[in-house]
PDB file of C-alpha atoms in Angstrom:
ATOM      1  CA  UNK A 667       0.000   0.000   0.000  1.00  0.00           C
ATOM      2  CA  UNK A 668       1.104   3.593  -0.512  1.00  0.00           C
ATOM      3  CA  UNK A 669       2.222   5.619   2.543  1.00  0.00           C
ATOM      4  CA  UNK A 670       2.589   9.319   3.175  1.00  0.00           C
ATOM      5  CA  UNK A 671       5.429  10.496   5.611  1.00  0.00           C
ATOM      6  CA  UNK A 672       5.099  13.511   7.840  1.00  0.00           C
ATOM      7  CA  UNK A 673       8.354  13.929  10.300  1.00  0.00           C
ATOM      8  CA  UNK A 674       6.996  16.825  11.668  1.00  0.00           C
ATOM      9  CA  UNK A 675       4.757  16.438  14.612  1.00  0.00           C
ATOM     10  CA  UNK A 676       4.430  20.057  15.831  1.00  0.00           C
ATOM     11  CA  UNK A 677       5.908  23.426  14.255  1.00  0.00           C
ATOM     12  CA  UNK A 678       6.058  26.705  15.174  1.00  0.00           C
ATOM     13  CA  UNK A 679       6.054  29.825  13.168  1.00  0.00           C
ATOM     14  CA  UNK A 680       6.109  33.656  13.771  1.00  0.00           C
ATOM     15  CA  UNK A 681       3.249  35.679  12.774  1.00  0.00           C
ATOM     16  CA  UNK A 682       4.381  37.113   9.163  1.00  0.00           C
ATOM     17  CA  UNK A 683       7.771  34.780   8.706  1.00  0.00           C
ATOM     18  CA  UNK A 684       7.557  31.790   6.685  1.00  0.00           C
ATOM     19  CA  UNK A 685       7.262  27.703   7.129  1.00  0.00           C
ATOM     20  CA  UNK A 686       8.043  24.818   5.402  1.00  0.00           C
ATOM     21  CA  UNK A 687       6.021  21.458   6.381  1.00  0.00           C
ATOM     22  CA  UNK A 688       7.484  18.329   5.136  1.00  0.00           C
ATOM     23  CA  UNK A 689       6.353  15.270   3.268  1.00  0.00           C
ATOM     24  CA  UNK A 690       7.405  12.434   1.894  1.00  0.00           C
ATOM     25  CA  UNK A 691       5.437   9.726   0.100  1.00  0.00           C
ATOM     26  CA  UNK A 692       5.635   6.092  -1.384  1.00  0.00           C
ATOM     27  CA  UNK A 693       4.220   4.534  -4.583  1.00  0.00           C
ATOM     28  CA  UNK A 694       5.080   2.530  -7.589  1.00  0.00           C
ATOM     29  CA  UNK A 695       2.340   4.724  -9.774  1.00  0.00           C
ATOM     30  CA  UNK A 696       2.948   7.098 -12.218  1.00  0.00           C
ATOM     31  CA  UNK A 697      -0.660   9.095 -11.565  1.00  0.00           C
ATOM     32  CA  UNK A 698      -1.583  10.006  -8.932  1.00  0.00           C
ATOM     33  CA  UNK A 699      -2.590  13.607  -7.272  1.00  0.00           C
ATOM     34  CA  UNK A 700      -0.832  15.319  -3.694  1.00  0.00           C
ATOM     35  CA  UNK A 701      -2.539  17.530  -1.820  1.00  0.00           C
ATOM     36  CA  UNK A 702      -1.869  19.535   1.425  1.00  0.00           C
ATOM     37  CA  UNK A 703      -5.310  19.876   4.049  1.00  0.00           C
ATOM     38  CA  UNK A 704      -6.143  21.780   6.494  1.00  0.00           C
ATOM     39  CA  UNK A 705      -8.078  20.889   9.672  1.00  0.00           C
ATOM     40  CA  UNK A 706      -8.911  23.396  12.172  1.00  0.00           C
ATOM     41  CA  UNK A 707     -10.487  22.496  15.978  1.00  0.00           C
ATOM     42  CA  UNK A 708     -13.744  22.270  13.847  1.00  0.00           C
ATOM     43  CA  UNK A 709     -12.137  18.970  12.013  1.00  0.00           C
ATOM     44  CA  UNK A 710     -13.796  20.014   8.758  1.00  0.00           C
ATOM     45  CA  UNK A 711     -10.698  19.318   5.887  1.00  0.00           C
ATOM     46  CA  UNK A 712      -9.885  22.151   4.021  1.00  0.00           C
ATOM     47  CA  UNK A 713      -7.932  22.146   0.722  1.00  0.00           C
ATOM     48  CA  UNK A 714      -5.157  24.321   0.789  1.00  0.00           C
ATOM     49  CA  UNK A 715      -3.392  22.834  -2.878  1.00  0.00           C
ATOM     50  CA  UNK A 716      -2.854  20.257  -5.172  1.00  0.00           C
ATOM     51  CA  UNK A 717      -0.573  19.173  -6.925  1.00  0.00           C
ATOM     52  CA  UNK A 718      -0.808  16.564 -10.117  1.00  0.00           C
ATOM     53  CA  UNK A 719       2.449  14.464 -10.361  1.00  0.00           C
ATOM     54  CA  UNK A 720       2.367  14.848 -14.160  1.00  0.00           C
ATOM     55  CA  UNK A 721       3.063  18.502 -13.698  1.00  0.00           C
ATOM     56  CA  UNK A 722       6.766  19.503 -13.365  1.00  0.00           C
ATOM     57  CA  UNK A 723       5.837  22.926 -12.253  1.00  0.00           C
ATOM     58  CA  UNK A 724       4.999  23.902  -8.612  1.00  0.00           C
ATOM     59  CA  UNK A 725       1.553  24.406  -7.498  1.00  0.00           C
ATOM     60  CA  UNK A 726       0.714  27.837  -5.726  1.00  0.00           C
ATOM     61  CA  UNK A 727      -1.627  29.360  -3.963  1.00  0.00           C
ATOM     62  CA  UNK A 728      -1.208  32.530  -2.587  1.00  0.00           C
ATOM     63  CA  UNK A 729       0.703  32.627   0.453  1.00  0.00           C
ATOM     64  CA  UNK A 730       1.376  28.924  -0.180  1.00  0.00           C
ATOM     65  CA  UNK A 731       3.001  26.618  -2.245  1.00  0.00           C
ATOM     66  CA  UNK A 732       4.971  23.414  -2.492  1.00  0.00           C
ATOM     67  CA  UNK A 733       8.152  22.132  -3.778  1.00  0.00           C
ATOM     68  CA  UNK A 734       7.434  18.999  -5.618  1.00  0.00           C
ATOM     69  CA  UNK A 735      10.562  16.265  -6.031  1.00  0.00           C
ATOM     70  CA  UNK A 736       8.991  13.749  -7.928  1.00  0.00           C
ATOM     71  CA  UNK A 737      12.196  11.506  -8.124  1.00  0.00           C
ATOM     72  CA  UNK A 738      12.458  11.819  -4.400  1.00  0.00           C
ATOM     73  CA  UNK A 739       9.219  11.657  -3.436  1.00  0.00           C
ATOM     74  CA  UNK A 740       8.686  14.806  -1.604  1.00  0.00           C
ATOM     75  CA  UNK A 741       5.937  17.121  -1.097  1.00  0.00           C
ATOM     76  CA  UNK A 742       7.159  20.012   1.451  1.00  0.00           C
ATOM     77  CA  UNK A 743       4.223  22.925   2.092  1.00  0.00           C
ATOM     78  CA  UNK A 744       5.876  26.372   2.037  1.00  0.00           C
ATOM     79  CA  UNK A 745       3.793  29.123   4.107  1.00  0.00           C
ATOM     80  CA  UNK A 746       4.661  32.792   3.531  1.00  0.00           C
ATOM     81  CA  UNK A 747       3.653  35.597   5.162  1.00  0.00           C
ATOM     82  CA  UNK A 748       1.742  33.239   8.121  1.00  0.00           C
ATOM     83  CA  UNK A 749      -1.238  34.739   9.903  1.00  0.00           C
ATOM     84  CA  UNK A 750      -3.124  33.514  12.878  1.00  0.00           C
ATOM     85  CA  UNK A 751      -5.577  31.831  11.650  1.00  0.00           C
ATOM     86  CA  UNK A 752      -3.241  29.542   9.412  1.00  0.00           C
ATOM     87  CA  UNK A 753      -2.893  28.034  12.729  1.00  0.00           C
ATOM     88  CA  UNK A 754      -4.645  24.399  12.529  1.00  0.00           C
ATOM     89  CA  UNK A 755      -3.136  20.514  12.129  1.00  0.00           C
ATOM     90  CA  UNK A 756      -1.701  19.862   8.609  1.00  0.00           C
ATOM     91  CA  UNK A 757      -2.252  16.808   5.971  1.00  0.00           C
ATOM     92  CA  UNK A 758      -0.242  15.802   3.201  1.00  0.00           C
ATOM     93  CA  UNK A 759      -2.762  13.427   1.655  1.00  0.00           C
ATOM     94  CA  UNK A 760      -1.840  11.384  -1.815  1.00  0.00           C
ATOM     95  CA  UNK A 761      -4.727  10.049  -3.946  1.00  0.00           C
ATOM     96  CA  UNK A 762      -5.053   7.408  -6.748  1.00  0.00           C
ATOM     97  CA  UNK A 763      -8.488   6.392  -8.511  1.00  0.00           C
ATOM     98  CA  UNK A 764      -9.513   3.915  -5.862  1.00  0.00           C
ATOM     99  CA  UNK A 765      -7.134   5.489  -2.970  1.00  0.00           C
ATOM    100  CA  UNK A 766      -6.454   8.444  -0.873  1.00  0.00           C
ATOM    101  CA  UNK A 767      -4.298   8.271   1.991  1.00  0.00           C
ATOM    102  CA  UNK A 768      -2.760  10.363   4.354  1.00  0.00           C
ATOM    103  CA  UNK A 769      -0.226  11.357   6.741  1.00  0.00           C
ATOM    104  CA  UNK A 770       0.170  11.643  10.466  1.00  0.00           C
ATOM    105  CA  UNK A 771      -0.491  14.984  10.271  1.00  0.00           C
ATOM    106  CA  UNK A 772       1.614  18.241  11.324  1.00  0.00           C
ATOM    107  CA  UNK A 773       0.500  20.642  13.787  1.00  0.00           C
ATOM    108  CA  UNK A 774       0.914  24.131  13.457  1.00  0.00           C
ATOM    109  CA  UNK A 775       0.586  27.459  16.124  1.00  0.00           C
ATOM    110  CA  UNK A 776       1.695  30.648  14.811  1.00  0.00           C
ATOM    111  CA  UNK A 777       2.777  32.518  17.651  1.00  0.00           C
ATOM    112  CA  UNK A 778       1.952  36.628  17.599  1.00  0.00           C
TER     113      UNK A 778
ATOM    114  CA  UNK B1354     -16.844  24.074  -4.472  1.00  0.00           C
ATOM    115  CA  UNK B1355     -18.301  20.483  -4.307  1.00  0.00           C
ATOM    116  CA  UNK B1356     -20.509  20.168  -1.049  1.00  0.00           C
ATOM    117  CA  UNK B1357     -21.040  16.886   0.548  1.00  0.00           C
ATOM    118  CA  UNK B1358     -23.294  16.872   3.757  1.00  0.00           C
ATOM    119  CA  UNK B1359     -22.224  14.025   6.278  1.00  0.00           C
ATOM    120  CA  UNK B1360     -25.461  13.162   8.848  1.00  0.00           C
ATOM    121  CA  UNK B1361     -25.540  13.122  11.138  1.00  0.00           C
ATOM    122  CA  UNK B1362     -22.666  15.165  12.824  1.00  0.00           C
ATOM    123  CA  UNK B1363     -23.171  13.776  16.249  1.00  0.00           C
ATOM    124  CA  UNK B1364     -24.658  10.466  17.717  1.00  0.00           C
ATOM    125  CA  UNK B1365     -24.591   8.850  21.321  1.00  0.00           C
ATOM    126  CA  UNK B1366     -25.836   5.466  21.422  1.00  0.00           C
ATOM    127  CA  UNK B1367     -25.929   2.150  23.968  1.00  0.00           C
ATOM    128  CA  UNK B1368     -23.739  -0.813  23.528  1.00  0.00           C
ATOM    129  CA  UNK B1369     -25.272  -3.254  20.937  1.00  0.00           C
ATOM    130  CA  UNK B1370     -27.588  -1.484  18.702  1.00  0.00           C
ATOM    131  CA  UNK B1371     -26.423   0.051  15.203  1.00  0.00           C
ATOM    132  CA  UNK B1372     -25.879   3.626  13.806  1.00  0.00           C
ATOM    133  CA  UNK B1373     -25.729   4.597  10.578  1.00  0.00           C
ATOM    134  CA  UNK B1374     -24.009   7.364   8.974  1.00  0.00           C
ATOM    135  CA  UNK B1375     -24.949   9.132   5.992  1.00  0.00           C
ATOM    136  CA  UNK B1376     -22.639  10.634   3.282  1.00  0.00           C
ATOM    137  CA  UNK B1377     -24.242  12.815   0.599  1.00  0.00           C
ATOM    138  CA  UNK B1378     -22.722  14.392  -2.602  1.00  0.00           C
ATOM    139  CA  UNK B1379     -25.446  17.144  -2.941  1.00  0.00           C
ATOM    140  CA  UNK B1380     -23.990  19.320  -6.422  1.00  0.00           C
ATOM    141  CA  UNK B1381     -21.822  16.510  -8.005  1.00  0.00           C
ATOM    142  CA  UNK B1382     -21.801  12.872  -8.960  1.00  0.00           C
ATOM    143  CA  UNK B1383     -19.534  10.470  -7.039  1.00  0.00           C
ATOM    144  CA  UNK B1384     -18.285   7.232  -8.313  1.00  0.00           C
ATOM    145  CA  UNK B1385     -16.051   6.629  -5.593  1.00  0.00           C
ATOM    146  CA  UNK B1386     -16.542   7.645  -1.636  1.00  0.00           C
ATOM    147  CA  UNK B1387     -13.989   6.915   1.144  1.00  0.00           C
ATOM    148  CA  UNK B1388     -14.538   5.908   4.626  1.00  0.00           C
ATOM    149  CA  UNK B1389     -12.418   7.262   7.798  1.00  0.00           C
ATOM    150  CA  UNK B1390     -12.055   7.449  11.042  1.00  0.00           C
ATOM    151  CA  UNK B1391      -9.632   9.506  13.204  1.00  0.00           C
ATOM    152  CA  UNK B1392      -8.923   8.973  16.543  1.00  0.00           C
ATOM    153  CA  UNK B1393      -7.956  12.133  18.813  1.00  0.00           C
ATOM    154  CA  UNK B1394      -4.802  14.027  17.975  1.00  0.00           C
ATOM    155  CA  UNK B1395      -4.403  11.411  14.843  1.00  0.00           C
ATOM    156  CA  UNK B1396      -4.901  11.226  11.258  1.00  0.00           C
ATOM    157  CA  UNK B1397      -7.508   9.819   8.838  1.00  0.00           C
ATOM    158  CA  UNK B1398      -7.068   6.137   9.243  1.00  0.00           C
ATOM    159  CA  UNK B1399      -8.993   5.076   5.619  1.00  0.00           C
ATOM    160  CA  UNK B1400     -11.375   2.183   6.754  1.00  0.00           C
ATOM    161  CA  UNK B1401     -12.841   1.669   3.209  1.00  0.00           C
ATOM    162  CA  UNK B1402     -13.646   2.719  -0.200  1.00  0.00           C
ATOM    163  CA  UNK B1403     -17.046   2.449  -1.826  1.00  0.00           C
ATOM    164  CA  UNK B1404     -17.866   2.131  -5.343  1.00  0.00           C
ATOM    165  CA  UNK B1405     -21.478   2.851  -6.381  1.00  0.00           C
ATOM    166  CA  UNK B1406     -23.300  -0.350  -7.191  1.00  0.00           C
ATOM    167  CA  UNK B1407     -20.623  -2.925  -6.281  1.00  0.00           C
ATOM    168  CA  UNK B1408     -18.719  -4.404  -2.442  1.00  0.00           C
ATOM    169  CA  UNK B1409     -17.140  -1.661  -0.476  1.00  0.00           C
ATOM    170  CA  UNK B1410     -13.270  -2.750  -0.556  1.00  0.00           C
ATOM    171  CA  UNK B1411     -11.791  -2.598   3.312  1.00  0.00           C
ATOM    172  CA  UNK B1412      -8.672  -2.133   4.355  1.00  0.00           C
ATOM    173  CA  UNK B1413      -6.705  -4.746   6.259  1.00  0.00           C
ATOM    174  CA  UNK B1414      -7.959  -5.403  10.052  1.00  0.00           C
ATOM    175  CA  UNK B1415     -11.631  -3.754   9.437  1.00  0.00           C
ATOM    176  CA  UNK B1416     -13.984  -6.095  10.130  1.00  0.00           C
ATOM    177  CA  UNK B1417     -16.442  -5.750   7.387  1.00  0.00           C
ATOM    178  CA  UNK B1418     -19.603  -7.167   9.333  1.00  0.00           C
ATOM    179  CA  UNK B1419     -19.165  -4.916  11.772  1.00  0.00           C
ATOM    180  CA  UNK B1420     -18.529  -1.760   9.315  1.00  0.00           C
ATOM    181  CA  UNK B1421     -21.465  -2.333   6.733  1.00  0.00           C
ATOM    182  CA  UNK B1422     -20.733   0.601   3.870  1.00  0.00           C
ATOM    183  CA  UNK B1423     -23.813   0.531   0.915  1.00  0.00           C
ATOM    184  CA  UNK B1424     -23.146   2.658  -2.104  1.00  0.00           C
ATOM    185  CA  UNK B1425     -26.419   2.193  -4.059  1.00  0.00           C
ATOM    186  CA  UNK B1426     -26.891   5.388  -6.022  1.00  0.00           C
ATOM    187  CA  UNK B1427     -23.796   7.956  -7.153  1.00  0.00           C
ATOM    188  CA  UNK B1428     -24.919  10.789  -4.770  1.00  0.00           C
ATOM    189  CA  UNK B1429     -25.526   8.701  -1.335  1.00  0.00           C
ATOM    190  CA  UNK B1430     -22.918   5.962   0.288  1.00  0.00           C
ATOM    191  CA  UNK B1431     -23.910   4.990   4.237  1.00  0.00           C
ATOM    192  CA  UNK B1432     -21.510   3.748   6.570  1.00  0.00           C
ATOM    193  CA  UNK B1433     -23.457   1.465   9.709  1.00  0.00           C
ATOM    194  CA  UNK B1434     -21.968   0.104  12.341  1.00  0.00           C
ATOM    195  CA  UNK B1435     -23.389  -2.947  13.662  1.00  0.00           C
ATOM    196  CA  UNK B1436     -23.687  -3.878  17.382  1.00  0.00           C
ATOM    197  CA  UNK B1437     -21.483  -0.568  18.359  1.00  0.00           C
ATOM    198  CA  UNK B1438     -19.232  -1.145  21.258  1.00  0.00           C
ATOM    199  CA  UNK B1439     -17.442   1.680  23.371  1.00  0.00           C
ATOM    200  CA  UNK B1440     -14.070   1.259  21.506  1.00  0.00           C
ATOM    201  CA  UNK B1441     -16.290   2.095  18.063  1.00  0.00           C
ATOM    202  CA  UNK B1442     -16.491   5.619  19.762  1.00  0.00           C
ATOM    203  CA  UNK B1443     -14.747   7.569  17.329  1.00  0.00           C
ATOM    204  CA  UNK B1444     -14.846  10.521  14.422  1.00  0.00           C
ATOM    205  CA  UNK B1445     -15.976   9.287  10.960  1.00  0.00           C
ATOM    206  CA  UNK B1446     -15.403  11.008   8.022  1.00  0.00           C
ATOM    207  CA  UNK B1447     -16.502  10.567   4.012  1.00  0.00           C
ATOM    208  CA  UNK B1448     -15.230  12.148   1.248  1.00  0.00           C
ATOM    209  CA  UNK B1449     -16.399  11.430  -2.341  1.00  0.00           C
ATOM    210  CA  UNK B1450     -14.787  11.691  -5.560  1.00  0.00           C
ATOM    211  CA  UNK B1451     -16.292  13.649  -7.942  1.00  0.00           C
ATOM    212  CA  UNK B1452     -16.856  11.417 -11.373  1.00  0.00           C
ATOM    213  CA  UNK B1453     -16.782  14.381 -14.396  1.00  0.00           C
ATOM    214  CA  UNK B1454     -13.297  14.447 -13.663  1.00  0.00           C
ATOM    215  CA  UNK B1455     -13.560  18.359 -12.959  1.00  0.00           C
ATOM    216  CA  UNK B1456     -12.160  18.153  -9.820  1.00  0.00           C
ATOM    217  CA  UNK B1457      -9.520  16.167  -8.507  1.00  0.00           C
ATOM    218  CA  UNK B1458      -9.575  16.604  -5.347  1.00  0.00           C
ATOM    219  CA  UNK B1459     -11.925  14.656  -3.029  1.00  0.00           C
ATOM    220  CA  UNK B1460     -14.451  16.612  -1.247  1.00  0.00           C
ATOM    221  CA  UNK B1461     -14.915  15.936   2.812  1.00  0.00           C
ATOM    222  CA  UNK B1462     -17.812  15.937   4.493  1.00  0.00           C
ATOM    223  CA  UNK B1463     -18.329  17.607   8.073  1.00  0.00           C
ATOM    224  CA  UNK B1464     -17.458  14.468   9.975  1.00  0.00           C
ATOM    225  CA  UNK B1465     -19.804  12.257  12.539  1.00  0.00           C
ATOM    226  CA  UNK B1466     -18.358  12.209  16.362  1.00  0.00           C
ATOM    227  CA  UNK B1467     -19.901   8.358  17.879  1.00  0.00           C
ATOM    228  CA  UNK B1468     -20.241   8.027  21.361  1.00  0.00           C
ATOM    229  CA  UNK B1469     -21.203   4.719  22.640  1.00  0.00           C
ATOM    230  CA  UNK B1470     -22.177   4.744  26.214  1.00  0.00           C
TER     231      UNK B1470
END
């Protein structure tokens, strides 16, 4: 089965700096989609980006974006400019057809 | 964006009787919905994924008798669990897949916290 790696359990960023949450992922498929979630104390998942793994370019999103290694395997969220409300628990998630899995989870507090 | 309505969002029940869970796609057609549950403080375990019309597929150490998922029309998959115990206490989650191929992402529904007393 696939498996999505996050090494971070807990970061911490200042208000308005920027943060880079990592992940790392397995598979022997060539399609397949990443994405990075968001779930605040309400637990509803929130899309913050995707990324499709045929595209060599870098998804982004306003104040975030990823860096996409394909040949490594790596999916790291980049957070610019972080604000107080960015402040919630982090998925990497990975997603075939019949499959979405995801990680462990990092959590983030942005401290004022 | 794609709404899916998970109901309902919060059950208490006794020991031995069944629940069921309800996971709509209300603007979109879903081929595909996914079954999880995370613990506290953890991630989305995946429990299952349901096709419409065929068996749900499980993942390894679900116990599919216990964990009934029916996916009978492309809009509405239901997740029941049979004879609930206190250790089923737990938050579910669906998402569904939408099937035009629009969107690639899968779409999450608001989640069901179980409490069996």
């Amino acid at each position: 089965a696939q498996t999505v790696t996050q090494s971070q359990p807990e970061m911490s960023v200042q208000e308005a700096e920027t943060v880079t949450l990592s992940c790392t992922y397995d598979t022997s498929e060539s399609d397949y989609y990443l994405f990075w979630y968001k779930q605040p104390p309400s637990r509803q998942m929130i899309l913050v980006i995707r990324q499709e793994a045929y595209k060599q370019q870098n998804a982004t999103e306003n104040r975030f974006s990823v860096n996409f290694q394909k040949a490594a395997k790596s999916f790291s969220l980049k957070i610019s400019d972080s604000q107080l409300g960015d402040a919630a628990m982090y998925f990497c998630a990975y997603r075939t057809i019949n499959d979405m899995r995801f990680g462990a989870g990092t959590r983030l507090t942005v401290k004022p | 964006g794609a709404v899916v309505s998970q109901h309902p969002s919060r059950v208490i029940c006794k020991s031995g009787t069944s629940v069921k869970i309800e996971c709509r796609s209300l603007d979109f057609q879903a081929t595909t919905m996914f079954w999880y549950r995370q613990f506290p403080k953890q991630s989305l375990m995946l429990m299952a994924t349901s096709n419409e019309g065929s068996k749900a597929t499980y993942e390894q150490g679900v116990e599919k008798d216990k964990f009934l998922i029916n996916h009978a029309s492309l809009t509405l998959s239901t997740l029941t669990v049979t004879s609930a115990h206190p250790e089923d206490s737990s938050f579910y989650i669906c998402s569904a897949r939408d099937i035009s191929g629009l969107n690639t992402e899968a779409f999450f529904g608001q989640g069901t916290r179980l409490t069996v007393v």
